[in-house]
Coordinates of N, CA and C in Angstrom, one line a residue:
Chain R
X249 N 60.6 51.1 148.5 CA 59.7 50.4 149.1 C 58.5 51.0 149.9
X250 N 57.6 50.1 150.6 CA 56.4 50.8 151.0 C 56.1 50.7 152.6
X251 N 55.7 51.7 153.0 CA 55.5 51.9 154.5 C 54.2 52.5 154.8
X252 N 53.7 52.2 155.9 CA 52.3 52.6 156.3 C 52.3 52.9 157.8
X253 N 52.1 53.9 158.4 CA 52.1 54.4 159.8 C 50.8 55.0 160.0
X254 N 50.3 54.4 161.3 CA 49.2 54.7 161.8 C 49.3 54.8 163.3
X255 N 48.7 55.6 164.1 CA 48.7 55.0 165.7 C 48.5 54.0 166.1
X256 N 48.9 53.5 167.2 CA 48.5 52.2 167.7 C 47.3 52.2 168.4
X257 N 47.1 53.3 169.4 CA 45.9 53.5 169.7 C 45.3 54.5 170.1
X258 N 43.9 54.7 170.3 CA 43.2 55.9 170.3 C 42.4 55.7 171.5
X259 N 41.9 56.8 172.3 CA 40.8 56.7 172.9 C 39.9 58.1 172.9
X260 N 38.4 57.6 172.9 CA 37.6 58.9 172.7 C 36.4 58.7 173.6
X261 N 35.4 59.6 173.6 CA 34.2 59.7 174.4 C 33.1 59.6 173.5
X262 N 32.2 59.0 173.8 CA 31.1 58.7 173.2 C 30.4 59.9 172.9
X263 N 29.9 60.1 171.7 CA 29.3 61.5 171.2 C 30.4 62.3 170.7
X264 N 31.6 62.0 170.8 CA 32.6 62.8 170.7 C 33.0 62.7 168.8
X265 N 34.2 63.4 168.3 CA 34.8 63.3 166.8 C 36.3 62.8 167.2
X266 N 36.5 61.8 166.2 CA 38.0 61.3 166.6 C 38.6 61.2 165.1
X267 N 39.6 61.7 165.0 CA 40.2 61.6 163.7 C 41.6 60.4 163.7
X268 N 41.5 59.8 163.0 CA 42.7 58.6 162.7 C 43.5 58.9 161.5
X269 N 44.8 59.1 161.7 CA 45.8 59.7 160.6 C 46.5 58.1 160.1
X270 N 46.9 58.3 158.7 CA 47.4 57.2 158.3 C 48.4 58.2 157.3
X271 N 49.7 57.7 157.4 CA 50.6 58.2 156.3 C 51.2 57.0 155.5
X272 N 51.5 57.5 154.3 CA 52.3 56.1 153.8 C 53.2 56.6 152.4
X273 N 54.1 55.7 152.2 CA 54.9 55.7 150.9 C 55.0 54.6 150.1
X274 N 54.8 54.6 149.2 CA 54.7 53.5 148.3 C 55.4 53.9 146.8
X275 N 55.8 53.1 146.0 CA 56.3 53.3 144.7 C 55.5 53.6 143.7
X276 N 54.0 53.0 143.8 CA 53.1 53.5 142.9 C 51.7 53.4 143.6
X277 N 51.0 54.6 143.8 CA 49.8 54.6 144.6 C 48.8 54.4 143.5
X278 N 47.7 53.4 143.8 CA 46.4 53.3 143.3 C 45.2 53.0 144.1
X279 N 45.1 54.0 145.1 CA 43.9 53.8 146.0 C 44.4 53.4 147.6
X280 N 43.5 54.1 148.4 CA 43.8 53.9 149.9 C 42.4 53.4 150.4
X281 N 42.2 52.5 151.2 CA 41.1 52.2 151.8 C 41.0 52.0 153.4
X282 N 40.3 52.1 154.0 CA 40.0 51.9 155.3 C 39.0 50.8 155.7
X283 N 39.6 49.9 156.7 CA 38.8 49.0 157.1 C 38.4 49.0 158.6
X284 N 37.1 48.6 158.9 CA 37.1 48.4 160.2 C 36.8 46.8 160.9
X285 N 37.6 46.3 162.0 CA 37.6 45.1 162.6 C 37.5 45.2 164.1
X286 N 36.5 44.5 164.6 CA 36.0 44.4 165.6 C 36.9 43.2 166.2
X287 N 37.2 43.0 167.6 CA 37.7 42.0 168.1 C 36.9 40.8 167.7
X288 N 38.0 39.4 167.1 CA 37.4 38.3 167.0 C 36.5 38.2 165.4
X289 N 36.5 39.3 164.8 CA 35.8 39.7 163.7 C 36.6 39.9 162.2
X290 N 35.8 39.6 161.3 CA 36.6 39.6 160.1 C 36.8 41.3 159.8
X291 N 37.5 41.8 159.4 CA 37.9 43.2 158.9 C 36.6 43.3 157.7
X292 N 35.8 44.7 157.7 CA 34.8 45.1 157.0 C 35.4 46.4 156.2
X293 N 34.9 46.7 155.1 CA 35.2 47.7 154.3 C 34.4 49.2 154.8
X294 N 35.3 50.2 155.1 CA 34.7 51.5 155.1 C 34.7 52.6 154.0
X295 N 36.0 52.7 153.4 CA 35.7 53.7 152.6 C 37.2 53.1 151.6
X296 N 36.9 54.2 150.6 CA 38.0 54.0 149.3 C 38.3 55.3 148.7
X297 N 39.5 55.8 148.9 CA 40.1 57.0 148.1 C 41.1 57.0 147.2
X298 N 40.6 57.3 146.1 CA 41.9 57.2 144.9 C 42.3 58.6 144.6
X299 N 41.2 59.4 144.6 CA 41.4 60.9 144.2 C 41.8 62.1 145.4
X300 N 42.0 63.2 145.1 CA 42.4 63.8 146.5 C 40.9 64.2 147.0
X301 N 40.7 64.6 148.2 CA 39.6 65.3 149.0 C 39.0 64.7 150.1
X302 N 37.7 64.8 150.3 CA 36.8 64.2 151.6 C 35.8 63.1 150.9
X303 N 35.6 62.1 151.6 CA 34.5 61.0 151.1 C 33.7 61.0 152.3
X304 N 32.5 61.2 152.2 CA 31.6 61.0 153.2 C 30.4 60.2 153.3
X305 N 30.6 59.4 154.2 CA 29.4 58.4 154.5 C 28.9 58.2 155.6
X306 N 28.0 59.0 155.9 CA 27.0 58.7 157.0 C 28.2 59.3 158.5
X307 N 28.3 58.8 159.2 CA 28.9 59.4 160.4 C 30.6 59.3 160.1
X308 N 31.0 58.6 159.0 CA 32.4 58.3 158.8 C 32.8 59.1 157.5
X309 N 33.9 59.7 157.6 CA 34.5 60.5 156.6 C 36.1 60.0 156.3
X310 N 36.6 60.2 155.1 CA 37.7 59.7 155.0 C 38.4 60.7 154.0
X311 N 39.6 61.5 154.7 CA 40.4 62.2 153.5 C 41.6 61.5 152.9
X312 N 41.8 62.4 151.8 CA 43.2 61.7 150.9 C 43.8 63.1 150.3
X313 N 45.1 63.0 150.9 CA 46.0 63.9 149.8 C 47.1 63.2 149.4
X314 N 47.5 63.0 148.1 CA 48.2 62.0 147.5 C 49.6 62.7 147.5
X315 N 49.7 63.9 147.6 CA 51.0 64.5 147.1 C 51.8 64.7 148.8
X316 N 50.7 64.5 149.8 CA 51.7 64.3 151.0 C 51.5 62.9 151.6
X317 N 50.9 61.9 150.8 CA 51.1 60.6 151.5 C 50.3 60.5 152.6
X318 N 49.2 61.0 152.6 CA 48.3 61.2 154.0 C 46.9 61.1 153.7
X319 N 46.6 60.2 154.8 CA 44.8 60.1 154.7 C 44.5 60.2 156.2
X320 N 43.2 60.6 156.4 CA 42.7 60.4 157.7 C 41.3 59.9 157.7
X321 N 40.8 59.4 158.7 CA 39.3 58.7 159.0 C 39.1 59.5 160.1
X322 N 37.5 60.0 159.9 CA 37.0 61.1 160.7 C 35.8 60.4 161.2
X323 N 35.8 60.0 162.2 CA 34.4 59.2 163.2 C 33.6 60.4 163.9
X324 N 32.3 60.8 163.6 CA 31.5 61.6 164.2 C 30.6 61.0 165.1
X325 N 30.2 61.8 166.3 CA 29.1 61.3 167.2 C 29.5 59.7 167.3
X326 N 30.6 59.5 168.2 CA 30.9 58.2 168.4 C 30.1 57.6 169.4
X327 N 30.1 56.3 168.9 CA 29.0 55.4 169.7 C 30.0 54.3 170.4
X328 N 29.5 53.6 171.3 CA 30.5 52.7 172.1 C 30.8 51.4 170.9
X329 N 29.7 51.2 170.1 CA 30.0 50.1 168.9 C 31.3 50.5 168.1
X330 N 31.8 51.8 167.9 CA 32.7 52.2 167.1 C 34.0 51.8 167.7
X331 N 34.1 51.1 169.0 CA 35.4 50.7 169.6 C 36.0 49.6 168.7
X332 N 36.8 49.5 168.2 CA 37.3 48.8 167.3 C 38.6 49.0 166.7
X333 N 39.5 48.0 165.8 CA 40.6 48.5 165.2 C 40.3 49.1 163.7
X334 N 41.0 50.0 163.4 CA 40.8 50.6 162.0 C 41.9 50.5 161.5
X335 N 42.0 49.9 160.2 CA 43.1 49.3 159.2 C 43.1 50.4 158.2
X336 N 44.2 51.0 157.9 CA 44.6 51.6 156.9 C 45.2 51.0 155.8
X337 N 44.9 50.7 154.6 CA 45.8 49.8 153.6 C 45.8 50.8 152.0
X338 N 46.7 50.5 151.6 CA 47.2 51.1 150.3 C 47.2 50.2 149.0
X339 N 46.8 50.5 148.0 CA 47.1 49.4 146.8 C 48.2 49.9 145.9
X340 N 49.2 49.2 145.7 CA 50.3 49.4 145.0 C 49.8 49.3 143.8
X341 N 49.9 50.1 142.8 CA 50.0 50.2 141.4 C 50.8 49.3 140.8
X342 N 51.8 49.0 141.0 CA 53.0 47.8 140.2 C 52.2 46.5 140.6
X343 N 52.0 46.3 142.1 CA 51.8 44.8 142.3 C 50.1 44.6 142.2
X344 N 49.5 45.6 142.4 CA 48.0 45.6 142.5 C 47.6 44.8 143.8
X345 N 48.6 45.1 144.8 CA 48.3 44.4 146.0 C 48.1 45.7 147.1
X346 N 47.2 45.0 148.1 CA 46.7 46.0 149.2 C 47.9 45.7 150.3
X347 N 48.5 46.7 151.0 CA 49.4 46.9 151.7 C 48.8 47.5 153.1
X348 N 48.7 46.6 154.2 CA 48.0 47.1 155.3 C 49.0 47.8 156.4
X349 N 48.6 48.7 157.0 CA 49.1 49.5 158.4 C 48.8 48.5 159.6
X350 N 49.3 48.6 160.8 CA 49.2 47.8 161.9 C 48.0 48.0 162.4
X351 N 47.1 48.8 162.0 CA 45.7 48.8 162.5 C 45.9 50.0 163.8
X352 N 44.7 50.9 163.9 CA 44.7 51.9 165.2 C 43.4 51.0 165.9
X353 N 44.0 51.1 167.1 CA 42.6 50.4 168.0 C 41.9 51.4 168.7
X354 N 40.8 51.8 169.0 CA 40.2 52.7 169.1 C 39.2 52.3 170.3
X355 N 39.2 53.0 171.5 CA 38.2 52.6 172.6 C 37.5 53.9 173.0
X356 N 36.2 53.4 172.8 CA 35.2 54.7 173.2 C 34.5 54.4 174.5
X357 N 34.8 55.6 175.4 CA 34.4 55.5 176.8 C 33.0 55.9 176.8
X358 N 32.1 55.7 177.6 CA 30.7 56.4 178.1 C 31.4 58.0 178.6
Chain K
X34 N 23.6 31.4 151.9 CA 24.8 31.8 152.4 C 25.5 32.9 151.8
X35 N 25.9 33.7 152.3 CA 26.5 35.0 151.7 C 28.1 35.1 152.3
X36 N 28.6 36.0 151.6 CA 30.2 36.4 152.0 C 31.1 35.3 151.8
X37 N 32.1 35.6 152.7 CA 33.4 34.7 153.1 C 33.0 33.9 154.2
X38 N 33.3 32.7 154.1 CA 33.1 31.9 155.1 C 34.3 30.8 155.1
X39 N 34.7 31.0 156.5 CA 36.0 30.3 156.7 C 35.6 29.1 157.8
X40 N 36.4 27.8 157.4 CA 36.4 26.7 158.8 C 37.7 26.2 159.1
X41 N 38.1 25.7 160.1 CA 37.3 26.3 161.6 C 37.8 27.3 161.7
X42 N 36.8 27.8 162.8 CA 37.0 29.0 163.2 C 38.3 29.2 164.2
X43 N 38.3 28.0 164.8 CA 39.6 27.7 166.1 C 40.3 26.0 165.6
X44 N 41.6 26.2 165.6 CA 42.3 25.3 165.5 C 43.5 25.0 166.4
X45 N 43.6 24.1 167.2 CA 44.7 23.6 167.8 C 45.6 22.6 167.3
X46 N 46.8 22.4 167.1 CA 47.5 21.5 166.5 C 48.7 21.6 167.4
X47 N 49.5 20.4 167.1 CA 50.8 20.1 167.4 C 51.5 20.3 166.3
X48 N 52.9 20.2 166.7 CA 53.9 20.7 165.4 C 54.1 19.6 164.7
X49 N 53.7 18.1 164.8 CA 54.0 17.4 164.0 C 52.5 16.9 163.1
X50 N 51.4 17.8 163.5 CA 50.1 17.5 162.7 C 50.3 18.2 161.7
X51 N 49.2 17.5 160.7 CA 48.7 18.1 159.4 C 47.2 18.3 159.3
X52 N 47.1 19.2 159.1 CA 45.2 19.9 159.2 C 45.2 21.0 158.0
X53 N 44.2 21.4 157.7 CA 43.6 22.2 156.6 C 42.7 23.2 157.1
X54 N 43.0 24.5 156.5 CA 41.9 25.6 156.6 C 41.1 25.8 155.6
X55 N 40.0 26.1 155.6 CA 39.1 26.1 154.3 C 38.6 27.3 154.2
X56 N 38.3 27.9 153.0 CA 37.6 29.4 153.0 C 36.4 28.8 151.3
X57 N 35.4 29.4 151.3 CA 34.6 29.8 150.4 C 33.9 30.9 150.5
X58 N 33.8 31.5 149.1 CA 33.1 32.6 149.1 C 32.1 32.2 148.1
X59 N 30.9 33.4 148.1 CA 29.6 33.4 147.6 C 29.2 34.7 146.8
X60 N 30.5 35.1 146.4 CA 30.3 36.6 145.7 C 30.6 36.7 144.5
X61 N 30.6 35.3 143.8 CA 31.2 35.7 142.5 C 32.6 36.2 142.1
X62 N 33.2 36.3 143.1 CA 34.3 37.1 142.8 C 35.4 35.9 142.0
X63 N 36.6 36.6 141.4 CA 37.5 35.6 140.8 C 39.0 35.5 141.7
X64 N 39.4 36.6 142.1 CA 40.4 36.2 143.0 C 40.4 36.0 144.6
X65 N 41.1 35.4 145.2 CA 41.1 35.0 146.6 C 42.5 34.9 147.2
X66 N 42.4 35.0 148.6 CA 43.7 35.5 149.2 C 43.7 35.0 150.6
X67 N 45.1 34.6 151.2 CA 45.2 34.4 152.4 C 46.2 35.3 153.1
X68 N 45.6 35.8 154.1 CA 46.6 36.6 154.8 C 46.7 36.2 156.4
X69 N 48.0 36.6 156.8 CA 48.3 36.1 158.2 C 48.0 37.5 159.2
X70 N 47.3 37.6 160.3 CA 47.2 38.4 161.1 C 47.6 38.1 162.6
X71 N 48.8 38.8 163.2 CA 49.5 38.5 164.3 C 49.3 39.8 165.1
X72 N 49.5 39.4 166.6 CA 49.3 40.8 167.0 C 50.1 41.8 167.1
X73 N 49.7 42.8 167.0 CA 50.5 44.4 166.9 C 51.4 44.1 165.6
X74 N 50.9 43.3 164.6 CA 51.6 43.4 163.2 C 50.7 43.7 162.1
X75 N 51.3 44.4 161.0 CA 50.2 44.3 160.0 C 49.7 42.9 159.3
X76 N 48.5 43.1 158.7 CA 48.0 41.8 157.8 C 49.1 41.6 156.9
X77 N 49.9 40.4 156.9 CA 50.7 39.8 155.9 C 49.9 38.7 154.7
X78 N 50.1 39.6 153.7 CA 49.8 38.8 152.5 C 50.9 37.2 152.5
X79 N 49.9 36.3 152.2 CA 50.5 35.3 152.2 C 50.6 34.4 150.5
X80 N 49.2 34.5 150.0 CA 49.1 33.8 148.8 C 47.9 34.5 148.2
X81 N 48.0 34.8 146.5 CA 46.9 35.4 145.8 C 46.9 34.4 144.9
X82 N 45.3 34.1 144.6 CA 44.7 33.4 143.4 C 43.8 34.1 142.6
X83 N 44.5 34.2 141.3 CA 43.5 35.1 140.2 C 43.0 33.7 139.2
X84 N 41.4 33.7 139.1 CA 41.2 32.6 138.2 C 41.7 31.4 138.6
X85 N 41.7 30.9 139.8 CA 42.3 29.7 140.5 C 43.8 29.7 139.8
X86 N 44.4 30.6 139.5 CA 46.0 30.4 139.4 C 46.8 30.9 140.4
X87 N 47.9 30.7 140.7 CA 48.5 31.4 142.0 C 49.2 32.4 141.3
X88 N 49.0 33.7 141.8 CA 49.9 34.5 141.2 C 50.9 35.2 142.0
X89 N 50.8 35.0 143.5 CA 51.7 35.4 144.5 C 51.9 34.6 145.5
X90 N 53.2 34.2 145.7 CA 53.4 33.5 146.7 C 54.6 34.4 147.7
X91 N 54.2 35.1 148.7 CA 54.6 36.1 149.0 C 55.9 35.5 150.5
X92 N 56.9 34.9 149.7 CA 58.0 34.1 150.4 C 57.5 33.5 151.7
X93 N 56.6 32.8 151.4 CA 55.7 31.8 152.6 C 56.6 30.5 152.7
X94 N 56.8 30.1 153.8 CA 57.5 28.7 154.0 C 56.7 27.3 153.7
X95 N 57.4 26.6 153.3 CA 56.8 25.5 152.5 C 55.6 24.7 153.4
X96 N 56.0 25.0 154.4 CA 55.0 24.2 155.5 C 53.6 24.8 155.2
X97 N 53.6 25.8 154.8 CA 51.8 26.2 154.4 C 52.1 26.2 153.0
X98 N 50.9 25.2 152.7 CA 50.8 25.0 151.1 C 49.3 25.1 150.9
X99 N 49.0 26.3 150.0 CA 47.7 26.6 149.4 C 46.9 25.5 148.1
X100 N 45.8 25.5 148.1 CA 45.2 24.9 147.1 C 43.9 25.4 146.6
X101 N 43.7 26.0 145.5 CA 42.5 26.4 145.0 C 41.9 25.8 143.8
X102 N 41.1 24.9 144.2 CA 40.2 23.9 143.1 C 39.3 24.6 142.1
X103 N 38.7 25.8 142.5 CA 37.9 26.3 141.6 C 37.9 27.9 141.9
X104 N 37.3 28.9 141.5 CA 37.2 30.2 142.1 C 36.5 30.6 143.2
X105 N 35.8 29.5 143.9 CA 35.1 29.6 145.2 C 35.5 29.1 146.2
X106 N 36.8 28.3 146.2 CA 37.3 27.6 147.3 C 38.8 27.8 147.4
X107 N 39.1 28.2 148.3 CA 40.5 28.1 148.7 C 40.9 27.3 150.0
X108 N 41.6 26.5 149.9 CA 42.4 26.1 150.9 C 43.8 26.4 151.5
X109 N 44.0 26.0 152.8 CA 45.8 26.2 153.2 C 45.8 25.0 154.0
X110 N 46.7 24.1 153.3 CA 47.2 23.0 154.1 C 48.5 23.4 155.1
X111 N 48.4 22.8 156.4 CA 49.4 23.2 157.2 C 50.0 21.9 157.9
X112 N 51.5 21.7 157.7 CA 52.2 20.5 158.3 C 53.4 21.0 158.9
X113 N 53.8 20.5 160.1 CA 54.9 20.6 161.0 C 55.2 22.2 160.9
X114 N 54.2 22.8 161.6 CA 54.0 23.9 161.8 C 55.0 24.5 163.1
X115 N 55.4 25.8 163.3 CA 55.9 26.2 164.9 C 55.1 27.0 165.4
X116 N 55.5 27.1 166.6 CA 54.6 27.9 167.6 C 54.5 29.2 166.8
X117 N 55.5 29.7 166.5 CA 55.3 31.2 165.9 C 54.4 31.7 164.7
X118 N 53.7 30.3 164.2 CA 53.0 30.2 163.2 C 51.5 30.6 163.9
X119 N 51.4 30.4 165.3 CA 50.0 30.7 165.8 C 49.8 31.8 165.4
X120 N 48.6 32.2 164.8 CA 48.0 33.6 164.5 C 46.5 33.5 163.9
X121 N 45.8 34.6 163.5 CA 44.6 34.4 162.9 C 44.9 34.5 161.4
X122 N 44.4 33.5 160.6 CA 44.3 33.5 159.4 C 43.2 33.7 158.6
X123 N 43.3 34.8 157.9 CA 41.9 35.4 157.1 C 42.0 35.0 155.6
X124 N 40.8 34.7 155.1 CA 40.8 34.3 153.8 C 40.3 35.7 153.3
X125 N 40.5 36.1 151.8 CA 39.5 37.3 151.5 C 39.1 36.8 150.0
X126 N 38.2 37.8 149.5 CA 37.9 37.7 148.1 C 37.9 38.9 147.5
X127 N 38.3 39.1 146.0 CA 37.6 40.5 145.3 C 37.3 40.1 144.2
X128 N 37.1 41.2 143.4 CA 37.0 41.1 141.9 C 38.0 41.8 141.4
X129 N 38.7 40.8 140.8 CA 40.1 41.4 140.1 C 39.7 42.1 138.5
X130 N 40.8 42.9 138.2 CA 40.9 43.5 136.9 C 40.9 45.1 137.0
X131 N 41.2 45.6 135.9 CA 41.4 47.2 135.8 C 40.5 47.9 136.4
X132 N 39.2 47.7 136.1 CA 38.1 48.2 136.4 C 37.6 48.3 138.2
X133 N 38.0 47.3 138.7 CA 37.8 47.1 139.9 C 38.3 47.7 141.0
X134 N 37.9 48.3 142.1 CA 38.6 48.8 143.0 C 39.3 48.1 143.8
X135 N 39.3 47.0 143.6 CA 40.4 45.9 144.5 C 39.9 45.8 146.0
X136 N 38.5 46.1 146.5 CA 38.1 46.2 147.3 C 38.0 44.3 147.8
X137 N 38.6 44.3 149.4 CA 38.8 42.9 149.8 C 37.5 42.6 150.7
X138 N 37.0 41.4 150.4 CA 36.0 41.0 151.4 C 36.5 39.7 152.3
X139 N 36.6 39.8 153.4 CA 37.4 39.2 154.5 C 36.3 37.8 155.2
X140 N 36.7 36.9 155.5 CA 36.0 35.9 156.3 C 36.5 36.4 158.0
X141 N 35.7 35.6 158.6 CA 35.8 35.9 159.9 C 37.3 35.2 160.6
X142 N 37.8 34.7 159.8 CA 39.2 34.1 160.2 C 39.3 32.7 160.8
X143 N 40.4 32.0 160.8 CA 40.7 30.8 161.5 C 41.7 31.2 162.7
X144 N 41.5 30.9 164.0 CA 42.4 31.2 164.8 C 43.3 30.0 165.1
X145 N 44.4 29.8 164.8 CA 45.2 28.8 164.6 C 46.4 28.8 166.0
X146 N 46.4 27.9 166.7 CA 47.3 28.0 168.1 C 48.4 26.4 167.8
X147 N 49.7 26.9 167.7 CA 50.3 25.4 167.4 C 51.2 25.3 168.8
X148 N 51.2 24.2 169.5 CA 51.7 23.9 170.6 C 52.9 23.0 170.4

């Protein structure tokens, strides 16, 4: 079966660093995605990991460990506009579908 | 026009009504999707079309009927819905194929309320 777990809510302070974790179980892994979704808006692509290690893109970084079924999204120098939901999604090798977690709602406070 | 556009953005309908949601993508992609997003639940895949052919129906009730006349347009026809069908319906597109990452490009969604 397939299962993706991530925390429901997190809070952080402007300027700080926050790490959003995602663990997954899938019968066949073919990549992990992170999406950002502001309230009332479309999810937008943040990062894609298919090999182990860290991918850095500006203030955002994403890490993957396939052996542990684990990923995290790291947000540095938090800004108020980073308040959003962050969706972890795994691409299943067999079906080629993206399976989403419930999302982590991040609130950034001044 | 760029990206993925959905209309209407908001829709309120009674259980006996018939309505349709429309999605259009201007990205040259060959795969299109309907997802349902309910509060505190993961995005649920409903339908997948590859090159206009339906390749996935994720056990969706027949009161939801998709239509894909070409690779740029996708519809979701709605009839005799239930209040529990109230949700945000998201359309997405991607470039299908083994070389593609499968990254999805989403529209802003149609917020549906069934009374």
